mmCIF file of C-alpha atoms and ligand atoms in Angstrom:
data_model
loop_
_atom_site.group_PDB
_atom_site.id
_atom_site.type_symbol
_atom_site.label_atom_id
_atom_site.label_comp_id
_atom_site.label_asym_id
_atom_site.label_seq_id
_atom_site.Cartn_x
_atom_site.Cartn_y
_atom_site.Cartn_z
ATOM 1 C CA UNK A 1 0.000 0.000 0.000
ATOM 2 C CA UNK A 2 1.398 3.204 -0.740
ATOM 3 C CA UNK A 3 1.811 5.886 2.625
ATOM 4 C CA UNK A 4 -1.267 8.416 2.737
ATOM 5 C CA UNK A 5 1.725 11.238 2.775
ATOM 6 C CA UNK A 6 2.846 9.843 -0.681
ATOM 7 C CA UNK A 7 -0.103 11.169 -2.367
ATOM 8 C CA UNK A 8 -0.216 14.468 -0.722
ATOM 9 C CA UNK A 9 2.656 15.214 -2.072
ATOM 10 C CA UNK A 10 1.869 14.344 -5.787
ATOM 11 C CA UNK A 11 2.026 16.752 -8.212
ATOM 12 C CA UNK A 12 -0.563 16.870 -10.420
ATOM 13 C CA UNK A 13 -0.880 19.115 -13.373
ATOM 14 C CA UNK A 14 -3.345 19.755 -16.376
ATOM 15 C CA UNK A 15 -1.814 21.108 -19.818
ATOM 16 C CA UNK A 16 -4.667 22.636 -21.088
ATOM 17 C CA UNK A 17 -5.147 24.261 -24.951
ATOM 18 C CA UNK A 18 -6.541 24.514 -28.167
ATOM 19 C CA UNK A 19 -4.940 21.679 -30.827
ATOM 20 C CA UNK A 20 -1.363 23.119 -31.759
ATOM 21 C CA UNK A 21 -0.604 25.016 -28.849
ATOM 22 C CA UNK A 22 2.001 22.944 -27.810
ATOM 23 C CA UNK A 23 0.918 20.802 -24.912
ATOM 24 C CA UNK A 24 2.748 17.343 -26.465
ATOM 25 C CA UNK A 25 5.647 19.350 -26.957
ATOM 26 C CA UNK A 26 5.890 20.878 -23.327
ATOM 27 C CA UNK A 27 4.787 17.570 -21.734
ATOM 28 C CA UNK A 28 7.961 15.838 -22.649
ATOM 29 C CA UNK A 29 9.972 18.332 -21.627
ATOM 30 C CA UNK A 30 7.621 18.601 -17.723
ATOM 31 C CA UNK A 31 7.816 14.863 -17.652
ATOM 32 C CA UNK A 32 11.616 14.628 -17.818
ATOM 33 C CA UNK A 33 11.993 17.506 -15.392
ATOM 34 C CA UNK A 34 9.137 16.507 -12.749
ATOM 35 C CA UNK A 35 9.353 12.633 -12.941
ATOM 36 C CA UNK A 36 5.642 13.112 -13.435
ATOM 37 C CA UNK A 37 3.533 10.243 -15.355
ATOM 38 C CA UNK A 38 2.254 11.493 -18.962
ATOM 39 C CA UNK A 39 -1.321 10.841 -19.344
ATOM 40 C CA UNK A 40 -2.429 11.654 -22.961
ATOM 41 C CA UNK A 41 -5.809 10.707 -24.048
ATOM 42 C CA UNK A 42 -5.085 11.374 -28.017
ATOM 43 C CA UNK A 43 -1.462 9.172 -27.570
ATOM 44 C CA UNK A 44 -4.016 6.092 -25.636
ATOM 45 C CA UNK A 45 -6.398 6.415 -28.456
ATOM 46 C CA UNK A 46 -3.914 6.772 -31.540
ATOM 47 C CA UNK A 47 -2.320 3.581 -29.758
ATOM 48 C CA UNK A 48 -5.942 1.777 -29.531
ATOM 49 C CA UNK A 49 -6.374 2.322 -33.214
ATOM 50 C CA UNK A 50 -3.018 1.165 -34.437
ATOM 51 C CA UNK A 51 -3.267 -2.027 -32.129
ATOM 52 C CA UNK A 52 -6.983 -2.371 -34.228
ATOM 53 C CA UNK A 53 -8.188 -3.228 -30.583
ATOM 54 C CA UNK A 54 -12.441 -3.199 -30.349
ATOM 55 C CA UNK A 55 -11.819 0.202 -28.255
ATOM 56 C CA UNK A 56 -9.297 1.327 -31.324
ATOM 57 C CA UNK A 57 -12.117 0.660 -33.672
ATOM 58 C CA UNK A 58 -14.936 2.487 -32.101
ATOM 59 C CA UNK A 59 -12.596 5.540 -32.059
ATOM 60 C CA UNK A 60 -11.203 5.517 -35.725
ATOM 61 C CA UNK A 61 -13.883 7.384 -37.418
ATOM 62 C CA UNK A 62 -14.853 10.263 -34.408
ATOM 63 C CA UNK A 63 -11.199 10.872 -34.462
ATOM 64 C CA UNK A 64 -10.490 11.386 -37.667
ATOM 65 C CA UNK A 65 -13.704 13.504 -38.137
ATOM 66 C CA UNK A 66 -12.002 15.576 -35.378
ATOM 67 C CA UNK A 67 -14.912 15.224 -33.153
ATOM 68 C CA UNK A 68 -14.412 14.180 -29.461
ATOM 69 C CA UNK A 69 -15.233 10.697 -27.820
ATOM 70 C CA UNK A 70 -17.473 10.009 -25.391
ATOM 71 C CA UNK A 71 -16.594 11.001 -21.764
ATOM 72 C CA UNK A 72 -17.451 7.314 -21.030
ATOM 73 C CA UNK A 73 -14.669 6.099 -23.486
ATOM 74 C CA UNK A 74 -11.836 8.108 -22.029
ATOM 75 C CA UNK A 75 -12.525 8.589 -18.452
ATOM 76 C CA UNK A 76 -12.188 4.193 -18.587
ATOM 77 C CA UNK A 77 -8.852 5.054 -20.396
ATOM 78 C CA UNK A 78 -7.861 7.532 -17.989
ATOM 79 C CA UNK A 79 -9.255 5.418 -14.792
ATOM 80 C CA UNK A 80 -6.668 1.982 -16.497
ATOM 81 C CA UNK A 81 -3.814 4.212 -16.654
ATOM 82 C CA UNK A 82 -3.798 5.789 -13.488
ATOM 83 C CA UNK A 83 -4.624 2.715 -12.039
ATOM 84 C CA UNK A 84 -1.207 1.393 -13.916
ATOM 85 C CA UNK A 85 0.837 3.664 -12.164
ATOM 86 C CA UNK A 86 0.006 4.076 -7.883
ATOM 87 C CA UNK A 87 2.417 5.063 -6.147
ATOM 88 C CA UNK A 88 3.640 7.856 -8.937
ATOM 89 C CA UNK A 89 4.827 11.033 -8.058
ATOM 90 C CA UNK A 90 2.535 13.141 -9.779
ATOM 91 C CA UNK A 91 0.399 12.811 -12.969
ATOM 92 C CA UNK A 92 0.415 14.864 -16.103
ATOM 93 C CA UNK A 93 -2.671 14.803 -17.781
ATOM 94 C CA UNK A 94 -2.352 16.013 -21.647
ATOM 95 C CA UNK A 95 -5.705 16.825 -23.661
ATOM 96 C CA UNK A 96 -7.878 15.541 -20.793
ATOM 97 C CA UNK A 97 -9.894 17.058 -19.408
ATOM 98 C CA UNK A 98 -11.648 18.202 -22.560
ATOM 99 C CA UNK A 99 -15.262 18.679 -21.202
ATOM 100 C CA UNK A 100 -16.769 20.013 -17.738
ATOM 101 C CA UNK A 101 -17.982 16.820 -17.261
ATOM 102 C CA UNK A 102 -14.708 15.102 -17.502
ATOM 103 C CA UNK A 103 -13.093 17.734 -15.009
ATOM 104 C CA UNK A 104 -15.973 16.772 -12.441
ATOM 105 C CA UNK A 105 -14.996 13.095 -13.012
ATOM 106 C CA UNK A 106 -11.110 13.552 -12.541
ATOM 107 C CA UNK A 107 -11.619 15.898 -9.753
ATOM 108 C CA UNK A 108 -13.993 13.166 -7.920
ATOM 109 C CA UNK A 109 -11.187 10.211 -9.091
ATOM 110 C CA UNK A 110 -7.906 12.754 -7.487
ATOM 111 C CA UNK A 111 -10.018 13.291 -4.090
ATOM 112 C CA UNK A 112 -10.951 9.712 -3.804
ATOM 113 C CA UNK A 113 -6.732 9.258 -3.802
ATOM 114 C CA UNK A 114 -6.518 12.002 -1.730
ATOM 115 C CA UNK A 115 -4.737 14.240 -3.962
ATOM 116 C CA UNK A 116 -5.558 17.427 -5.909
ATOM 117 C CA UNK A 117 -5.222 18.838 -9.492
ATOM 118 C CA UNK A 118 -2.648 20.993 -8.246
ATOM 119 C CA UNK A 119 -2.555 23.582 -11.567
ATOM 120 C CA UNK A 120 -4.368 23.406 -14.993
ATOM 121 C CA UNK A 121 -1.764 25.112 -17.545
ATOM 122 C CA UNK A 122 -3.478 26.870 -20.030
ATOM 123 C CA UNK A 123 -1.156 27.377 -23.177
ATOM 124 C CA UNK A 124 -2.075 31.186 -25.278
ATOM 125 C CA UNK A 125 -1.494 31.064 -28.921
ATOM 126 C CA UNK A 126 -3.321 33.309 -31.807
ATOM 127 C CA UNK A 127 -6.102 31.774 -33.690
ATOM 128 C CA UNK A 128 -4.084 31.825 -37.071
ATOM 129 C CA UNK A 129 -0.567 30.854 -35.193
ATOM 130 C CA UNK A 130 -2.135 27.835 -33.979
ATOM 131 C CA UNK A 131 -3.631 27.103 -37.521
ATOM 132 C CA UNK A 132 -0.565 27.159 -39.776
ATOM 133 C CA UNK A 133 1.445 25.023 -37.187
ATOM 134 C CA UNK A 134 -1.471 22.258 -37.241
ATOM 135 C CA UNK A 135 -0.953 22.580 -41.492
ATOM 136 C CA UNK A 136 2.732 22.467 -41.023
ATOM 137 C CA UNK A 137 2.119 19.501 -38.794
ATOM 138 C CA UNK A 138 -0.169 17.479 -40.933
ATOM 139 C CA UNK A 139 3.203 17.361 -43.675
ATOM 140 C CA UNK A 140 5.075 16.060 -40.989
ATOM 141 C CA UNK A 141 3.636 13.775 -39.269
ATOM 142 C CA UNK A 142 0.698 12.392 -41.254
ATOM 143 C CA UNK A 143 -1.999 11.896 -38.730
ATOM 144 C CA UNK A 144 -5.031 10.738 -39.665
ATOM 145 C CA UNK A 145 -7.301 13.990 -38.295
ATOM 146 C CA UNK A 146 -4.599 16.962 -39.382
ATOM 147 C CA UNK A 147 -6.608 17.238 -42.316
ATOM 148 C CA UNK A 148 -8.098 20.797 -42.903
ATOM 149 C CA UNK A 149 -11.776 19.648 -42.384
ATOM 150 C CA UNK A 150 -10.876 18.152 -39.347
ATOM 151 C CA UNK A 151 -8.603 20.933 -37.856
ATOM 152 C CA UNK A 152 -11.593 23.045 -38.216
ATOM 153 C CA UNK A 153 -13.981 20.876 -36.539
ATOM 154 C CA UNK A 154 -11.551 20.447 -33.305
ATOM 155 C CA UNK A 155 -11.575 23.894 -33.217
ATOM 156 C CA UNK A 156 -14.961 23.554 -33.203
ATOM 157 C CA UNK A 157 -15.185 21.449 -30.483
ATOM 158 C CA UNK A 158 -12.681 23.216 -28.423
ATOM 159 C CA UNK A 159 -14.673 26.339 -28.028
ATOM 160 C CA UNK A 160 -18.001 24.832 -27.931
ATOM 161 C CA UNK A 161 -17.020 22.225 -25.616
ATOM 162 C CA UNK A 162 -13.503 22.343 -24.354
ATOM 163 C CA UNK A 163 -13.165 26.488 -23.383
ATOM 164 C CA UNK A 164 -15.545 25.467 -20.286
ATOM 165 C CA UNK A 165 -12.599 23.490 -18.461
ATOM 166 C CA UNK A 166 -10.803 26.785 -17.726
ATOM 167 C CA UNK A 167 -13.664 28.804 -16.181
ATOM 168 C CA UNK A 168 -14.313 25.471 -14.153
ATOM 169 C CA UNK A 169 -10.556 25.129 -13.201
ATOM 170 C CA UNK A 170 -10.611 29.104 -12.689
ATOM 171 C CA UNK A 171 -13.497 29.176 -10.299
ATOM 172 C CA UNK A 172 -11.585 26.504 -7.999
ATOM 173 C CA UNK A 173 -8.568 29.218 -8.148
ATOM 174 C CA UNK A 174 -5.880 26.394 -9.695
ATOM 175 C CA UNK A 175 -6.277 27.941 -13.301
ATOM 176 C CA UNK A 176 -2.385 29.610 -14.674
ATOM 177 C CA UNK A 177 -2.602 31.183 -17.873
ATOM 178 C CA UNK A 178 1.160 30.734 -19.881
ATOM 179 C CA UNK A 179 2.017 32.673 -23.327
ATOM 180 C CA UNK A 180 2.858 30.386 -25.784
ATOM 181 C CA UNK A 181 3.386 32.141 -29.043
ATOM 182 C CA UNK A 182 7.478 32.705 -28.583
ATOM 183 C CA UNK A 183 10.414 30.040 -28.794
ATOM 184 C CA UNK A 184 9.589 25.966 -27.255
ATOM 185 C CA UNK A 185 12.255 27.218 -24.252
ATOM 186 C CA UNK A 186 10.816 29.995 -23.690
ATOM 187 C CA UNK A 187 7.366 28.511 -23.025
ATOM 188 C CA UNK A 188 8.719 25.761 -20.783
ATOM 189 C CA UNK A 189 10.522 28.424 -18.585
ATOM 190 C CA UNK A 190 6.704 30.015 -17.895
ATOM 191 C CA UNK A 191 5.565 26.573 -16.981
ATOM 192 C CA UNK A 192 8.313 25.615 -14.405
ATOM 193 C CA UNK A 193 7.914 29.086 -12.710
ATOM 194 C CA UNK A 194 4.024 28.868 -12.479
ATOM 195 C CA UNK A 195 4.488 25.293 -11.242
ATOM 196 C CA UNK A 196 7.404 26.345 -8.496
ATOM 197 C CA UNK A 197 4.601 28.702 -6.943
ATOM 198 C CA UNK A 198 2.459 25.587 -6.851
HETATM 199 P P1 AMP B 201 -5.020 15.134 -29.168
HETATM 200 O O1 AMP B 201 -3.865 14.279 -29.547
HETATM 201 O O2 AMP B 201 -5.061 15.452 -27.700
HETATM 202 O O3 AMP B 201 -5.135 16.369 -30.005
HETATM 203 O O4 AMP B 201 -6.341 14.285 -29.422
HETATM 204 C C1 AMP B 201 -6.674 13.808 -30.707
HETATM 205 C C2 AMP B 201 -8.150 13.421 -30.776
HETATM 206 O O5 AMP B 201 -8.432 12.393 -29.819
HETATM 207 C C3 AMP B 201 -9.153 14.520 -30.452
HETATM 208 O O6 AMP B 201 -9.427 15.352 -31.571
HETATM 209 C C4 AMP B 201 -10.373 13.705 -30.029
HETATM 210 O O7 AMP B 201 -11.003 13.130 -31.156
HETATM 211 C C5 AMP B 201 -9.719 12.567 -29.249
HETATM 212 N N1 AMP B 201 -9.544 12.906 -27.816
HETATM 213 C C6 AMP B 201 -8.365 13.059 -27.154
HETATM 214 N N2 AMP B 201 -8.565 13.361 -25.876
HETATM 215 C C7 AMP B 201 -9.902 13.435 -25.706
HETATM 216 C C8 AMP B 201 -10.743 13.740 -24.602
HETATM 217 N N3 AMP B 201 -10.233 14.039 -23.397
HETATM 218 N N4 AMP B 201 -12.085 13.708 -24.793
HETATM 219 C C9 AMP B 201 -12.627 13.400 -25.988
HETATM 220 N N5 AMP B 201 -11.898 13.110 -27.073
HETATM 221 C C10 AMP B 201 -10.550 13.129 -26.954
#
């Protein structure tokens, strides 16, 4: 069993931000520096779909559409992981939570452990910054939803849907707003000083 005083002193932490803002990018680098566990819903469900598992198949289509699953679907992928890993120091969720009523559900899942969401990180970039990264991205990488149909409809569902976590984070007084248009460094030095105030 792992000491009560173990998990208060997790560090828990939220990267919160439209698609292309960076959060993949800065979670590697808060990972290496924070020992923290990387929880990414879009990694578990890109990982589903190229294993062709009954999960991965379900997902393929609302994915590539650029709509979002079901908070059923990735709360269970969120509950396996975590459940994976007790005893970790701290938990970096990436791209979850992307609904209010995933944030209720991992708030009710970290107080059960005893634990809080100790920040949510929201990354800034311009509208039409954030666009021409996600084109330059679909060259280089190939995935299946940085198509421009799809880019547009996760958009979409980020301000329709998504925005909400930050007012619900902000009301609970754990919300940090970082600037993200400027150099991948630069960025990362914003995060570790919002989360050494933590
Ligand atoms: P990402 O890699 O975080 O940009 O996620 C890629 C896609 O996976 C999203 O456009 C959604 O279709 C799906 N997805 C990832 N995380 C979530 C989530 N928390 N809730 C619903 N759908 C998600």
């Amino acid at each position: 069993m792992i000491p009560l005083q173990k998990f208060a002193n997790m560090l828990n932490i939220a990267l919160f931000g439209p698609p292309g803002a960076g959060k993949g990018t800065q979670a590697k680098k808060m990972v290496e520096k924070y020992n923290l566990v990387h929880l990414s819903t879009g990694d578990m469900i890109r990982k589903e779909i190229a294993e062709e598992t009954e999960l991965g198949k379900m997902a393929a289509g609302i994915i590539k559409r650029g709509e979002l699953l079901s908070d059923e679907f990735v709360v269970k992928l969120i509950e396996n992981s975590m459940a994976q890993h007790k005893g970790a120091e701290g938990f970096l969720f990436d791209g979850f939570p992307r609904t209010v009523a995933q944030a209720e559900i991992l708030d009710r899942m970290l107080e059960k452990e005893g634990t809080p969401l100790n920040g949510l990180i929201c990354i800034h970039v311009p509208f039409e910054e954030l666009k021409r990264r996600m084109l330059q991205r679909a060259k280089v990488e190939g995935r299946a939803d940085d198509n421009e149909e799809a880019i547009e409809k996760r958009f979409r569902e980020y301000n329709d849907k998504t925005i909400h976590v930050a007012n619900h984070y902000k009301r609970k007084g754990v919300h940090i707003d970082v600037e993200g248009n400027c150099p991948v460094d630069e960025v990362f030095a914003s995060i570790v000083k919002a989360i050494e105030k933590m």
